[in-house]
Amino acid sequence: MITEPRRFPDGFLWGCATAAHQVEGNNTNNHWWAFEQEPSRIRNGDKSGIACDHYRRFDEDFALAQQHGHNAARISVEWSRVEPEEGRWNPDEVAHYRAVLESLHRHGLTPLVTLHHFTNPLWFERLGGWTSPRAPDLAARWAGYIAKELGALVPIWSTINEPSVVASAQYIAGVHPPGHRNFAEAFAAQRHLLLAHGRMYHAVKEATAHNPLVGPVLNISYVQPADPDSPADVAAAEGVDGFLHEYYLRSISEGVIARPVARPEDEPAPEVKGTWDYIGLNYYSRALIKADEQGRPFGSVPEGAETSLMGWE
């Protein structure tokens, strides 16, 4: 029981987080928009459409955040707006995001900017998205360009939001575009996402003079076997934890492409070693893992458990 008041330290950042596609509206040039137009892809046929119209109303939104006592805001910059075609940059969109960042500063909100929050430009997706061997270099080029343009206004950068979710939701569960279920693609994506993170980290550092903080944002759940007495459930849970969580933590810590993405042993990857000035942590729920008859893992929710609107325990 807490009997004395607790005080967070001076300078502690309080705020909310958004992703461009969630709130801006009319992000028509990325693969999520295209995915929304396909029948039966999105529950109830919903589409992002104008979303919260944040693209036009960002200054009002930040004023509301300030009124509610926020002193920080995590946002993302939409790659498909700034580079609508490979190698062609849109200066008007750069100016837009500069205005967004200037608005944040006017309202006393420290910007935390995410370079990739789930959405791929259509041209990038046509190349194979994160399964393409070109993906790490293209992502690094994007990071270096926008950091050079806007870096003076950004003290904290995030490279990729939840890279393990990108790989697993796109290429295993098939619930994010392109909606595939292919383990080979998922493993290729995990490899390229890790390399992209490392190269993006260095690109931002090289493009900025004030040495901003740069790191990944990782979604980490507490993974447990649904039945701790079932060897199959235990093995399935260990596999999920290794692929989703340990892979990134150990790879960046040790400078390797870690197992199970590298087989049969870890592969040296010195360019990713230590590429985190901080670790962004997204936590939503524990993950109870069961194994099916073939030993493949799937998530489960205990009967009668309280769940969120997403169906998570």
mmCIF file of C-alpha atoms in Angstrom:
data_model
loop_
_atom_site.group_PDB
_atom_site.id
_atom_site.type_symbol
_atom_site.label_atom_id
_atom_site.label_comp_id
_atom_site.label_asym_id
_atom_site.label_seq_id
_atom_site.Cartn_x
_atom_site.Cartn_y
_atom_site.Cartn_z
ATOM 1 C CA MET A 1 0.000 0.000 0.000
ATOM 2 C CA ILE A 2 1.385 3.424 -0.981
ATOM 3 C CA THR A 3 1.196 5.756 2.015
ATOM 4 C CA GLU A 4 3.444 8.568 0.775
ATOM 5 C CA PRO A 5 3.169 10.588 -2.429
ATOM 6 C CA ARG A 6 5.433 9.522 -5.261
ATOM 7 C CA ARG A 7 7.011 12.116 -7.512
ATOM 8 C CA PHE A 8 8.322 11.524 -11.002
ATOM 9 C CA PRO A 9 11.644 13.261 -11.681
ATOM 10 C CA ASP A 10 11.838 16.684 -13.274
ATOM 11 C CA GLY A 11 12.002 16.336 -17.042
ATOM 12 C CA PHE A 12 9.938 13.146 -17.121
ATOM 13 C CA LEU A 13 8.013 13.030 -20.416
ATOM 14 C CA TRP A 14 4.242 12.486 -20.294
ATOM 15 C CA GLY A 15 2.260 12.226 -23.483
ATOM 16 C CA CYS A 16 0.365 10.159 -26.026
ATOM 17 C CA ALA A 17 1.398 8.369 -29.195
ATOM 18 C CA THR A 18 -0.056 8.329 -32.689
ATOM 19 C CA ALA A 19 0.894 6.916 -36.064
ATOM 20 C CA ALA A 20 0.379 8.993 -39.194
ATOM 21 C CA HIS A 21 -1.978 6.513 -40.871
ATOM 22 C CA GLN A 22 -4.115 6.265 -37.735
ATOM 23 C CA VAL A 23 -4.839 9.974 -37.482
ATOM 24 C CA GLU A 24 -3.833 12.069 -40.499
ATOM 25 C CA GLY A 25 -6.390 10.884 -43.042
ATOM 26 C CA ASN A 26 -6.084 10.359 -46.789
ATOM 27 C CA ASN A 27 -2.768 8.519 -46.728
ATOM 28 C CA THR A 28 -3.583 7.108 -50.140
ATOM 29 C CA ASN A 29 -0.079 6.194 -51.288
ATOM 30 C CA ASN A 30 0.825 3.446 -48.811
ATOM 31 C CA HIS A 31 0.137 -0.261 -48.704
ATOM 32 C CA TRP A 32 -2.294 -0.049 -45.779
ATOM 33 C CA TRP A 33 -4.632 2.206 -47.770
ATOM 34 C CA ALA A 34 -4.514 -0.239 -50.678
ATOM 35 C CA PHE A 35 -5.151 -3.163 -48.301
ATOM 36 C CA GLU A 36 -8.251 -1.417 -46.923
ATOM 37 C CA GLN A 37 -9.780 -1.312 -50.393
ATOM 38 C CA GLU A 38 -9.624 -5.109 -50.782
ATOM 39 C CA PRO A 39 -12.865 -6.923 -49.867
ATOM 40 C CA SER A 40 -12.955 -8.772 -46.531
ATOM 41 C CA ARG A 41 -9.541 -7.523 -45.392
ATOM 42 C CA ILE A 42 -10.768 -5.179 -42.648
ATOM 43 C CA ARG A 43 -13.474 -5.976 -40.090
ATOM 44 C CA ASN A 44 -16.815 -4.466 -41.126
ATOM 45 C CA GLY A 45 -15.171 -3.139 -44.291
ATOM 46 C CA ASP A 46 -13.918 -0.124 -42.352
ATOM 47 C CA LYS A 47 -11.503 2.287 -44.009
ATOM 48 C CA SER A 48 -9.180 4.888 -42.539
ATOM 49 C CA GLY A 49 -10.557 7.607 -44.817
ATOM 50 C CA ILE A 50 -10.118 11.047 -43.312
ATOM 51 C CA ALA A 51 -9.348 9.455 -39.899
ATOM 52 C CA CYS A 52 -9.101 12.280 -37.306
ATOM 53 C CA ASP A 53 -8.187 14.852 -39.983
ATOM 54 C CA HIS A 54 -4.993 15.398 -37.999
ATOM 55 C CA TYR A 55 -3.163 16.359 -41.199
ATOM 56 C CA ARG A 56 -5.085 19.636 -41.155
ATOM 57 C CA ARG A 57 -5.943 19.902 -37.457
ATOM 58 C CA PHE A 58 -2.595 19.060 -35.875
ATOM 59 C CA ASP A 59 -2.202 22.470 -34.236
ATOM 60 C CA GLU A 60 -5.612 22.159 -32.541
ATOM 61 C CA ASP A 61 -4.763 18.634 -31.430
ATOM 62 C CA PHE A 62 -1.467 19.676 -29.882
ATOM 63 C CA ALA A 63 -3.188 22.578 -28.112
ATOM 64 C CA LEU A 64 -5.576 20.066 -26.525
ATOM 65 C CA ALA A 65 -2.652 17.881 -25.459
ATOM 66 C CA GLN A 66 -0.995 20.879 -23.834
ATOM 67 C CA GLN A 67 -4.224 21.758 -22.018
ATOM 68 C CA HIS A 68 -4.344 18.226 -20.597
ATOM 69 C CA GLY A 69 -0.872 18.575 -19.133
ATOM 70 C CA HIS A 70 1.146 16.691 -21.722
ATOM 71 C CA ASN A 71 4.759 17.718 -22.286
ATOM 72 C CA ALA A 72 5.621 15.261 -25.074
ATOM 73 C CA ALA A 73 4.079 13.655 -28.146
ATOM 74 C CA ARG A 74 5.139 10.631 -30.102
ATOM 75 C CA ILE A 75 4.233 10.964 -33.788
ATOM 76 C CA SER A 76 5.335 9.396 -37.054
ATOM 77 C CA VAL A 77 6.331 10.908 -40.364
ATOM 78 C CA GLU A 78 4.574 9.243 -43.307
ATOM 79 C CA TRP A 79 7.283 7.984 -45.672
ATOM 80 C CA SER A 80 4.852 7.623 -48.591
ATOM 81 C CA ARG A 81 4.017 11.325 -48.479
ATOM 82 C CA VAL A 82 7.625 12.500 -48.456
ATOM 83 C CA GLU A 83 8.906 9.971 -51.033
ATOM 84 C CA PRO A 84 5.856 9.218 -53.208
ATOM 85 C CA GLU A 85 8.026 7.588 -55.865
ATOM 86 C CA GLU A 86 11.408 5.968 -55.413
ATOM 87 C CA GLY A 87 14.030 8.692 -55.298
ATOM 88 C CA ARG A 88 11.577 11.590 -55.702
ATOM 89 C CA TRP A 89 11.165 13.763 -52.619
ATOM 90 C CA ASN A 90 8.206 16.058 -52.068
ATOM 91 C CA PRO A 91 9.380 19.375 -50.553
ATOM 92 C CA ASP A 92 5.800 20.406 -49.746
ATOM 93 C CA GLU A 93 5.386 17.419 -47.447
ATOM 94 C CA VAL A 94 8.743 18.102 -45.807
ATOM 95 C CA ALA A 95 7.468 21.630 -45.135
ATOM 96 C CA HIS A 96 4.250 20.175 -43.702
ATOM 97 C CA TYR A 97 6.098 18.013 -41.196
ATOM 98 C CA ARG A 98 8.367 20.911 -40.313
ATOM 99 C CA ALA A 99 5.205 22.869 -39.447
ATOM 100 C CA VAL A 100 3.984 19.921 -37.360
ATOM 101 C CA LEU A 101 7.222 19.856 -35.373
ATOM 102 C CA GLU A 102 7.230 23.627 -34.918
ATOM 103 C CA SER A 103 3.676 23.375 -33.584
ATOM 104 C CA LEU A 104 4.759 20.753 -31.065
ATOM 105 C CA HIS A 105 7.502 23.040 -29.794
ATOM 106 C CA ARG A 106 5.113 26.014 -29.573
ATOM 107 C CA HIS A 107 2.835 23.954 -27.364
ATOM 108 C CA GLY A 108 5.645 22.809 -25.097
ATOM 109 C CA LEU A 109 5.578 19.220 -26.377
ATOM 110 C CA THR A 110 8.868 17.376 -26.850
ATOM 111 C CA PRO A 111 8.690 15.518 -30.200
ATOM 112 C CA LEU A 112 9.445 11.805 -30.379
ATOM 113 C CA VAL A 113 9.390 10.935 -34.082
ATOM 114 C CA THR A 114 8.957 7.439 -35.508
ATOM 115 C CA LEU A 115 10.435 6.871 -38.964
ATOM 116 C CA HIS A 116 8.428 3.747 -39.820
ATOM 117 C CA HIS A 117 5.108 2.974 -38.133
ATOM 118 C CA PHE A 118 3.690 0.024 -40.103
ATOM 119 C CA THR A 119 3.102 1.760 -43.470
ATOM 120 C CA ASN A 120 5.154 1.168 -46.628
ATOM 121 C CA PRO A 121 5.070 3.417 -49.696
ATOM 122 C CA LEU A 122 3.392 1.595 -52.579
ATOM 123 C CA TRP A 123 6.587 1.655 -54.635
ATOM 124 C CA PHE A 124 8.504 0.057 -51.737
ATOM 125 C CA GLU A 125 5.858 -2.640 -51.357
ATOM 126 C CA ARG A 126 5.999 -3.422 -55.094
ATOM 127 C CA LEU A 127 9.696 -4.219 -54.638
ATOM 128 C CA GLY A 128 8.727 -6.862 -52.088
ATOM 129 C CA GLY A 129 8.481 -4.672 -48.993
ATOM 130 C CA TRP A 130 10.506 -6.006 -46.097
ATOM 131 C CA THR A 131 11.247 -9.252 -47.937
ATOM 132 C CA SER A 132 13.364 -7.337 -50.468
ATOM 133 C CA PRO A 133 17.153 -7.375 -49.950
ATOM 134 C CA ARG A 134 17.055 -3.682 -50.910
ATOM 135 C CA ALA A 135 14.789 -2.816 -47.971
ATOM 136 C CA PRO A 136 17.506 -2.020 -45.376
ATOM 137 C CA ASP A 137 19.309 0.444 -47.638
ATOM 138 C CA LEU A 138 16.104 2.106 -48.822
ATOM 139 C CA ALA A 139 14.922 2.559 -45.240
ATOM 140 C CA ALA A 140 18.301 3.990 -44.251
ATOM 141 C CA ARG A 141 18.197 6.439 -47.160
ATOM 142 C CA TRP A 142 14.752 7.598 -46.021
ATOM 143 C CA ALA A 143 15.934 7.987 -42.422
ATOM 144 C CA GLY A 144 18.997 9.990 -43.437
ATOM 145 C CA TYR A 145 17.040 12.281 -45.744
ATOM 146 C CA ILE A 146 14.294 13.219 -43.292
ATOM 147 C CA ALA A 147 16.719 13.520 -40.382
ATOM 148 C CA LYS A 148 18.808 15.958 -42.403
ATOM 149 C CA GLU A 149 15.703 17.991 -43.254
ATOM 150 C CA LEU A 150 14.025 17.985 -39.824
ATOM 151 C CA GLY A 151 16.657 16.814 -37.377
ATOM 152 C CA ALA A 152 17.206 20.161 -35.688
ATOM 153 C CA LEU A 153 13.637 19.958 -34.364
ATOM 154 C CA VAL A 154 13.763 16.346 -33.136
ATOM 155 C CA PRO A 155 15.587 15.290 -29.950
ATOM 156 C CA ILE A 156 14.368 11.660 -29.981
ATOM 157 C CA TRP A 157 13.928 9.372 -32.997
ATOM 158 C CA SER A 158 12.424 5.896 -33.217
ATOM 159 C CA THR A 159 13.579 3.810 -36.162
ATOM 160 C CA ILE A 160 10.901 1.121 -36.632
ATOM 161 C CA ASN A 161 7.789 0.556 -34.576
ATOM 162 C CA GLU A 162 7.386 -3.056 -33.433
ATOM 163 C CA PRO A 163 9.515 -4.746 -36.118
ATOM 164 C CA SER A 164 8.610 -8.216 -34.860
ATOM 165 C CA VAL A 165 4.929 -7.352 -35.288
ATOM 166 C CA VAL A 166 5.633 -6.140 -38.824
ATOM 167 C CA ALA A 167 7.177 -9.487 -39.745
ATOM 168 C CA SER A 168 4.700 -11.730 -37.949
ATOM 169 C CA ALA A 169 1.475 -9.840 -38.712
ATOM 170 C CA GLN A 170 2.341 -9.381 -42.388
ATOM 171 C CA TYR A 171 3.828 -12.781 -43.176
ATOM 172 C CA ILE A 172 2.659 -15.291 -40.526
ATOM 173 C CA ALA A 173 -0.749 -14.222 -39.229
ATOM 174 C CA GLY A 174 -1.585 -12.508 -42.515
ATOM 175 C CA VAL A 175 -3.614 -9.773 -40.820
ATOM 176 C CA HIS A 176 -1.456 -6.851 -42.009
ATOM 177 C CA PRO A 177 -0.754 -6.149 -45.676
ATOM 178 C CA PRO A 178 0.158 -7.962 -47.850
ATOM 179 C CA GLY A 179 -1.744 -10.592 -45.855
ATOM 180 C CA HIS A 180 0.607 -13.512 -46.548
ATOM 181 C CA ARG A 181 1.181 -16.638 -44.486
ATOM 182 C CA ASN A 182 4.675 -17.714 -45.374
ATOM 183 C CA PHE A 183 7.389 -18.449 -42.811
ATOM 184 C CA ALA A 184 10.200 -17.961 -45.321
ATOM 185 C CA GLU A 185 8.955 -14.434 -46.002
ATOM 186 C CA ALA A 186 8.618 -13.768 -42.279
ATOM 187 C CA PHE A 187 12.205 -14.822 -41.605
ATOM 188 C CA ALA A 188 13.469 -12.706 -44.513
ATOM 189 C CA ALA A 189 11.537 -9.728 -43.192
ATOM 190 C CA GLN A 190 12.946 -10.181 -39.674
ATOM 191 C CA ARG A 191 16.478 -10.190 -41.090
ATOM 192 C CA HIS A 192 15.912 -7.073 -43.198
ATOM 193 C CA LEU A 193 14.059 -5.198 -40.452
ATOM 194 C CA LEU A 194 16.977 -5.721 -38.064
ATOM 195 C CA LEU A 195 19.518 -4.570 -40.651
ATOM 196 C CA ALA A 196 17.282 -1.626 -41.554
ATOM 197 C CA HIS A 197 17.106 -0.560 -37.920
ATOM 198 C CA GLY A 198 20.896 -0.594 -37.620
ATOM 199 C CA ARG A 199 21.432 1.364 -40.820
ATOM 200 C CA MET A 200 18.674 3.839 -39.962
ATOM 201 C CA TYR A 201 20.292 4.450 -36.578
ATOM 202 C CA HIS A 202 23.618 5.319 -38.204
ATOM 203 C CA ALA A 203 21.944 7.366 -40.955
ATOM 204 C CA VAL A 204 20.173 9.589 -38.412
ATOM 205 C CA LYS A 205 23.355 10.059 -36.413
ATOM 206 C CA GLU A 206 25.312 11.018 -39.535
ATOM 207 C CA ALA A 207 22.620 13.451 -40.727
ATOM 208 C CA THR A 208 22.278 15.390 -37.469
ATOM 209 C CA ALA A 209 24.687 17.576 -35.546
ATOM 210 C CA HIS A 210 23.170 17.470 -32.043
ATOM 211 C CA ASN A 211 23.456 13.706 -31.430
ATOM 212 C CA PRO A 212 19.756 12.906 -30.843
ATOM 213 C CA LEU A 213 18.607 9.799 -29.022
ATOM 214 C CA VAL A 214 17.792 6.997 -31.466
ATOM 215 C CA GLY A 215 16.312 3.586 -30.728
ATOM 216 C CA PRO A 216 13.827 0.895 -31.763
ATOM 217 C CA VAL A 217 10.297 0.516 -30.401
ATOM 218 C CA LEU A 218 9.723 -3.098 -29.409
ATOM 219 C CA ASN A 219 6.456 -4.829 -28.564
ATOM 220 C CA ILE A 220 7.308 -7.260 -25.779
ATOM 221 C CA SER A 221 4.746 -9.503 -24.146
ATOM 222 C CA TYR A 222 5.140 -11.788 -21.164
ATOM 223 C CA VAL A 223 5.068 -15.126 -23.016
ATOM 224 C CA GLN A 224 3.828 -18.168 -21.099
ATOM 225 C CA PRO A 225 2.810 -21.672 -22.146
ATOM 226 C CA ALA A 226 -0.947 -22.113 -21.821
ATOM 227 C CA ASP A 227 -0.235 -25.430 -20.088
ATOM 228 C CA PRO A 228 3.138 -25.372 -18.302
ATOM 229 C CA ASP A 229 2.950 -29.180 -17.968
ATOM 230 C CA SER A 230 2.682 -29.623 -21.753
ATOM 231 C CA PRO A 231 6.091 -30.004 -23.437
ATOM 232 C CA ALA A 232 4.508 -28.945 -26.727
ATOM 233 C CA ASP A 233 3.104 -25.727 -25.242
ATOM 234 C CA VAL A 234 6.419 -24.985 -23.515
ATOM 235 C CA ALA A 235 8.342 -25.463 -26.763
ATOM 236 C CA ALA A 236 5.849 -23.349 -28.698
ATOM 237 C CA ALA A 237 6.083 -20.534 -26.139
ATOM 238 C CA GLU A 238 9.872 -20.615 -26.260
ATOM 239 C CA GLY A 239 9.750 -20.397 -30.042
ATOM 240 C CA VAL A 240 7.426 -17.392 -29.985
ATOM 241 C CA ASP A 241 9.537 -15.609 -27.367
ATOM 242 C CA GLY A 242 12.699 -16.281 -29.348
ATOM 243 C CA PHE A 243 11.341 -15.070 -32.684
ATOM 244 C CA LEU A 244 9.450 -12.018 -31.417
ATOM 245 C CA HIS A 245 11.520 -10.795 -28.480
ATOM 246 C CA GLU A 246 14.896 -12.376 -27.849
ATOM 247 C CA TYR A 247 15.882 -12.001 -31.493
ATOM 248 C CA TYR A 248 15.967 -8.193 -31.403
ATOM 249 C CA LEU A 249 17.280 -7.831 -27.864
ATOM 250 C CA ARG A 250 20.166 -10.236 -28.362
ATOM 251 C CA SER A 251 20.944 -9.209 -31.944
ATOM 252 C CA ILE A 252 21.391 -5.537 -31.080
ATOM 253 C CA SER A 253 23.124 -6.261 -27.801
ATOM 254 C CA GLU A 254 25.650 -8.668 -29.311
ATOM 255 C CA GLY A 255 25.911 -7.393 -32.895
ATOM 256 C CA VAL A 256 24.586 -10.503 -34.589
ATOM 257 C CA ILE A 257 21.703 -11.779 -36.644
ATOM 258 C CA ALA A 258 20.521 -14.146 -33.963
ATOM 259 C CA ARG A 259 18.847 -17.501 -34.101
ATOM 260 C CA PRO A 260 16.222 -18.537 -35.115
ATOM 261 C CA VAL A 261 16.431 -16.117 -38.070
ATOM 262 C CA ALA A 262 20.053 -17.107 -38.609
ATOM 263 C CA ARG A 263 20.515 -20.849 -38.967
ATOM 264 C CA PRO A 264 22.092 -22.942 -37.641
ATOM 265 C CA GLU A 265 24.174 -20.382 -35.725
ATOM 266 C CA ASP A 266 24.202 -16.637 -35.102
ATOM 267 C CA GLU A 267 25.699 -14.557 -37.930
ATOM 268 C CA PRO A 268 28.002 -11.588 -37.261
ATOM 269 C CA ALA A 269 26.275 -8.226 -37.889
ATOM 270 C CA PRO A 270 28.531 -5.562 -36.357
ATOM 271 C CA GLU A 271 26.530 -2.738 -37.943
ATOM 272 C CA VAL A 272 23.620 -3.388 -35.557
ATOM 273 C CA LYS A 273 25.647 -3.704 -32.349
ATOM 274 C CA GLY A 274 24.656 -1.137 -29.755
ATOM 275 C CA THR A 275 22.263 0.709 -32.073
ATOM 276 C CA TRP A 276 20.006 1.852 -29.254
ATOM 277 C CA ASP A 277 20.363 4.900 -27.088
ATOM 278 C CA TYR A 278 17.104 3.771 -25.469
ATOM 279 C CA ILE A 279 14.606 0.950 -25.942
ATOM 280 C CA GLY A 280 11.013 1.904 -26.673
ATOM 281 C CA LEU A 281 8.762 -0.634 -24.955
ATOM 282 C CA ASN A 282 5.159 -1.260 -25.982
ATOM 283 C CA TYR A 283 3.320 -3.576 -23.619
ATOM 284 C CA TYR A 284 -0.297 -4.637 -24.066
ATOM 285 C CA SER A 285 -0.875 -8.077 -22.591
ATOM 286 C CA ARG A 286 0.739 -11.339 -21.697
ATOM 287 C CA ALA A 287 0.778 -14.007 -24.414
ATOM 288 C CA LEU A 288 -0.499 -17.475 -23.532
ATOM 289 C CA ILE A 289 0.755 -19.880 -26.187
ATOM 290 C CA LYS A 290 -0.675 -23.253 -27.110
ATOM 291 C CA ALA A 291 0.656 -25.717 -29.659
ATOM 292 C CA ASP A 292 -1.611 -27.253 -32.289
ATOM 293 C CA GLU A 293 -1.368 -30.876 -33.386
ATOM 294 C CA GLN A 294 1.601 -30.039 -35.606
ATOM 295 C CA GLY A 295 3.343 -28.142 -32.792
ATOM 296 C CA ARG A 296 2.655 -24.744 -34.344
ATOM 297 C CA PRO A 297 2.016 -21.964 -31.814
ATOM 298 C CA PHE A 298 -1.136 -19.938 -31.479
ATOM 299 C CA GLY A 299 -2.334 -17.476 -28.856
ATOM 300 C CA SER A 300 -5.123 -18.245 -26.434
ATOM 301 C CA VAL A 301 -7.207 -16.283 -23.932
ATOM 302 C CA PRO A 302 -8.426 -17.969 -20.727
ATOM 303 C CA GLU A 303 -12.147 -18.575 -20.583
ATOM 304 C CA GLY A 304 -13.910 -15.755 -18.788
ATOM 305 C CA ALA A 305 -10.902 -13.421 -18.870
ATOM 306 C CA GLU A 306 -11.486 -9.701 -19.129
ATOM 307 C CA THR A 307 -10.396 -8.500 -22.556
ATOM 308 C CA SER A 308 -9.726 -5.222 -24.336
ATOM 309 C CA LEU A 309 -11.590 -4.023 -27.414
ATOM 310 C CA MET A 310 -8.867 -5.781 -29.420
ATOM 311 C CA GLY A 311 -9.753 -9.081 -27.750
ATOM 312 C CA TRP A 312 -6.533 -9.185 -25.749
ATOM 313 C CA GLU A 313 -6.498 -10.353 -22.150
#
